[in-house]
Short mmCIF file of C-alpha atoms and ligand atoms in Angstrom, two decimals:
data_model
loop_
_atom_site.label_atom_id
_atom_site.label_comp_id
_atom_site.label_asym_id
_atom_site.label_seq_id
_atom_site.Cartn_x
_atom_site.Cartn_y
_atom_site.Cartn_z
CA UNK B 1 -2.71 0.47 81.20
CA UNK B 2 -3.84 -1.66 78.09
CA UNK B 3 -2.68 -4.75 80.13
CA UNK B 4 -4.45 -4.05 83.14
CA UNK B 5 -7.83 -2.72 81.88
CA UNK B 6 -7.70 -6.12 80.21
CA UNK B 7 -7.06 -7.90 82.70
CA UNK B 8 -9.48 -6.14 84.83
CA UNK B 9 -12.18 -6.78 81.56
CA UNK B 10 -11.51 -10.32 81.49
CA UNK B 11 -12.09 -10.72 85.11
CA UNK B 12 -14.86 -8.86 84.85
CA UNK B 13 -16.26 -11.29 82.25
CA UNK B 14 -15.46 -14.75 84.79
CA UNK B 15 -17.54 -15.73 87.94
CA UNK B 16 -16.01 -17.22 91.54
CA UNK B 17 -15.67 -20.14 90.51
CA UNK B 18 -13.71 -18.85 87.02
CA UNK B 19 -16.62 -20.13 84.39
CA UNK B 20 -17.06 -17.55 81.79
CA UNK B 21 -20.61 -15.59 82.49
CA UNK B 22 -20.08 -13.27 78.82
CA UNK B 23 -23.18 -13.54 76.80
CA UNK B 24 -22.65 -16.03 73.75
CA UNK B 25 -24.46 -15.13 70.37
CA UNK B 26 -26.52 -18.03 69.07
CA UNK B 27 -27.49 -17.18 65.05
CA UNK B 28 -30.29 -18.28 63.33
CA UNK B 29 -30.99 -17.89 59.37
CA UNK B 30 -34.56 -17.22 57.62
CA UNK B 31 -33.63 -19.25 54.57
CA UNK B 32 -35.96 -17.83 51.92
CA UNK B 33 -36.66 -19.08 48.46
CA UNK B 34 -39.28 -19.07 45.97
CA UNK B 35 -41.35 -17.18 48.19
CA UNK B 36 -41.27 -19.41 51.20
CA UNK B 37 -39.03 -19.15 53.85
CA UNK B 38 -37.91 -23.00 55.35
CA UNK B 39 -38.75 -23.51 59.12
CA UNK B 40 -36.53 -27.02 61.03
CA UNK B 41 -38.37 -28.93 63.49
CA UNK B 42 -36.47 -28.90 66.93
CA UNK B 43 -35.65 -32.83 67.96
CA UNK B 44 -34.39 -32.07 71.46
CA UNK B 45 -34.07 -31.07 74.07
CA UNK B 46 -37.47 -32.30 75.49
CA UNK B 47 -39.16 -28.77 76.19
CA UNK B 48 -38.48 -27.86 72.05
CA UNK B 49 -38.84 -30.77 70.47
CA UNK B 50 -41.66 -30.50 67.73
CA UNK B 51 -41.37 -26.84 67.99
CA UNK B 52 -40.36 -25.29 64.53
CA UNK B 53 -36.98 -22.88 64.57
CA UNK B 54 -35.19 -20.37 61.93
CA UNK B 55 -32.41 -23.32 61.96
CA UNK B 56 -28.91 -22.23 63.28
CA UNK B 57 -26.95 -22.33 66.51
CA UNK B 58 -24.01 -20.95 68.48
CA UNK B 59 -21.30 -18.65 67.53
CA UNK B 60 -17.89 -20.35 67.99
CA UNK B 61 -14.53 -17.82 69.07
CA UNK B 62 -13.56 -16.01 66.21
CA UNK B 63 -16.40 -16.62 64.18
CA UNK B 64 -18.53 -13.88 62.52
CA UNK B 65 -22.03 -14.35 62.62
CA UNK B 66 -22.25 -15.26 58.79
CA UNK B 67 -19.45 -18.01 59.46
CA UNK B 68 -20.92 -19.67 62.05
CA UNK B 69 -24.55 -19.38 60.01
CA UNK B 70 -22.99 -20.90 57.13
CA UNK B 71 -21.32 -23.57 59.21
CA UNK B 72 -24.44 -24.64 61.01
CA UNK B 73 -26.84 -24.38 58.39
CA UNK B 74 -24.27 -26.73 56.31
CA UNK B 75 -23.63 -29.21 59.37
CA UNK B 76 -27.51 -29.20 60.11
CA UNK B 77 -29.54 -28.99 56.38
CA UNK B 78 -26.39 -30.20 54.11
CA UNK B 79 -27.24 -27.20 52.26
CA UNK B 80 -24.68 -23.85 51.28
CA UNK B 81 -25.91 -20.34 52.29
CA UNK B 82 -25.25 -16.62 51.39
CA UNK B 83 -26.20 -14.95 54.46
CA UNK B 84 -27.29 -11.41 53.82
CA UNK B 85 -29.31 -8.89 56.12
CA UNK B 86 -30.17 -9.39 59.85
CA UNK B 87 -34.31 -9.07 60.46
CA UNK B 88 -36.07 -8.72 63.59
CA UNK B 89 -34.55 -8.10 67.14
CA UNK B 90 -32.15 -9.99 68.82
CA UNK B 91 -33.91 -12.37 71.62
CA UNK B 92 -32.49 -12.85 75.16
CA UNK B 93 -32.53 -16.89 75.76
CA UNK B 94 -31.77 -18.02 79.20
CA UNK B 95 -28.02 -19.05 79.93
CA UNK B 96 -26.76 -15.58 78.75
CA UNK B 97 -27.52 -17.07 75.40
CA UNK B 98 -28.17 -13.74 72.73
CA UNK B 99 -30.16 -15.34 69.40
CA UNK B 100 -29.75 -13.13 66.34
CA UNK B 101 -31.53 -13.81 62.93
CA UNK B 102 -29.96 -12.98 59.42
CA UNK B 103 -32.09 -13.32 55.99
CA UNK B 104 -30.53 -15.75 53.98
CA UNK B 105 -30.23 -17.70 50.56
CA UNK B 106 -29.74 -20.89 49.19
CA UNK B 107 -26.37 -21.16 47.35
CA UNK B 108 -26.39 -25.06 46.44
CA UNK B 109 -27.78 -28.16 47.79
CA UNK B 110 -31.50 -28.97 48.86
CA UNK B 111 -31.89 -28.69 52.95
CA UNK B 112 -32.51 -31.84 54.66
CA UNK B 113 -33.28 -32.79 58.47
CA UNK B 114 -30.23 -33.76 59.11
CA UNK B 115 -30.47 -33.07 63.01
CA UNK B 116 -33.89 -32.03 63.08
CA UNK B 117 -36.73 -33.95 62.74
CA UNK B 118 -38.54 -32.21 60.03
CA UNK B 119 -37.59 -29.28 57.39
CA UNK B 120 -40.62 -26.97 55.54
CA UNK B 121 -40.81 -24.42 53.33
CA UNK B 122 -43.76 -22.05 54.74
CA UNK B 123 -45.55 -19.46 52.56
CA UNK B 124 -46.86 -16.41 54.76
CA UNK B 125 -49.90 -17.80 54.50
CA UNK B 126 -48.89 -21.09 55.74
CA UNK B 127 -46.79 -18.94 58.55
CA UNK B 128 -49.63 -17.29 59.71
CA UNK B 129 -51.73 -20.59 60.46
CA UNK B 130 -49.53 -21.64 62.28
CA UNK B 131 -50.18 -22.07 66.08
CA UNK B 132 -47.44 -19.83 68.25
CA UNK B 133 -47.51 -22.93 70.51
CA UNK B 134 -45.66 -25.29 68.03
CA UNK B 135 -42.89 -22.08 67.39
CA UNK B 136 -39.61 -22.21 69.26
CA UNK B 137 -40.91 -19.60 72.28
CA UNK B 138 -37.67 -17.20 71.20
CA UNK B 139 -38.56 -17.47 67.63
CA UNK B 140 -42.11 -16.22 67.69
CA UNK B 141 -41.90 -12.63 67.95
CA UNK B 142 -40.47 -12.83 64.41
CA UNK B 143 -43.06 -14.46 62.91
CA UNK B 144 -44.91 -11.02 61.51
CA UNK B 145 -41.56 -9.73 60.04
CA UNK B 146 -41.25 -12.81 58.10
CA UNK B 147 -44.82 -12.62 56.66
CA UNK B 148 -43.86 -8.74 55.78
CA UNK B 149 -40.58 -10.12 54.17
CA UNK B 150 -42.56 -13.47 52.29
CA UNK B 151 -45.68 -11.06 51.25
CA UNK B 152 -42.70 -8.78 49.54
CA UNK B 153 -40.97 -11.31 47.90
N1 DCM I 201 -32.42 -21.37 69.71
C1 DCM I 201 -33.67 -20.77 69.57
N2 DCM I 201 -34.14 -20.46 68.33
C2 DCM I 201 -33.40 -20.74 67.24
C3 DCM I 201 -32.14 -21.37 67.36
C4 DCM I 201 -31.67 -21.66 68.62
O1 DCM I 201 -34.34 -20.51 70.59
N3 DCM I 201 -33.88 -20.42 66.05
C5 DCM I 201 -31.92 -21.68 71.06
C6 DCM I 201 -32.11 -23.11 71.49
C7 DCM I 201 -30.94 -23.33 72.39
C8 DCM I 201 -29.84 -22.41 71.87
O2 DCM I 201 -30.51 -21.43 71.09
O3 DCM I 201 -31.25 -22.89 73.72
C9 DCM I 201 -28.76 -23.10 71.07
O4 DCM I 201 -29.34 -23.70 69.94
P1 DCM I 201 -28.92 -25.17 69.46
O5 DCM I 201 -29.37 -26.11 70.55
O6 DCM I 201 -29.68 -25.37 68.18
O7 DCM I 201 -27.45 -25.14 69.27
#
């Protein structure tokens, strides 16, 4: 019965033409320090690019969300994180693509644009002049939470 409701599960989870349809987690880290919590400027793809992000990206099989956080974040900003509580809600991105954002701190290292085109620490001031339009669209709603967690820090 184990076997079969599996298999029936995993079916389930594959379209016609076999792909797997599942939703895939994408994780994203609000990397705060000092008061000021460090934004990445998106280089691609076209529609993004400019746009500023919580840095991160997508959950590889048998990753937690804190392993692939810490992987990205060091593959992206050459920087170490601890990655501590999530904030905000998760976001539904198109391509059954789930983004979920985790506060975070610096362990070691200083974060560079390593893949991005820009890195900036933000105070919630700063956040709050910022214009929505140059925010990742999936990344906006969690704006005032941030402010809440800068103006607290
Ligand atoms: N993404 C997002 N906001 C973030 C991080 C990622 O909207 N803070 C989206 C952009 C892509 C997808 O998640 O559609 C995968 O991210 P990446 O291209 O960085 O791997």
């Amino acid at each position: 019965f184990v076997t079969m409701s599996w298999m029936i599960a995993t079916k389930a989870a594959r379209g016609a033409d076999g792909t797997d349809d599942r939703p895939k987690d994408v994780v994203a880290a609000a990397i705060v320090d000092d008061g000021r919590v460090l934004l990445a400027q998106r280089a691609h793809p076209a529609e993004l690019a400019g746009k500023w992000e919580l840095p991160g990206g997508r959950v590889e099989s048998g990753e937690t969300h804190a392993q692939a956080l810490s992987r990205e974040i060091r593959e992206e900003l050459g920087a170490e994180i601890e990655v501590g509580a999530r904030i905000g809600a998760q976001v539904m991105l198109p391509n059954r693509l789930v983004l979920h954002a985790y506060r975070a701190r610096l362990r070691s290292g200083t974060p560079a644009a390593l893949e991005h085109l820009d890195v900036q620490w933000f105070s919630a001031d700063e956040l709050r002049l910022l214009d929505l339009d140059d925010v990742v669209p999936a990344d906006r709603d969690w704006i005032p939470e941030l402010c809440a967690i800068l103006d607290d820090a």
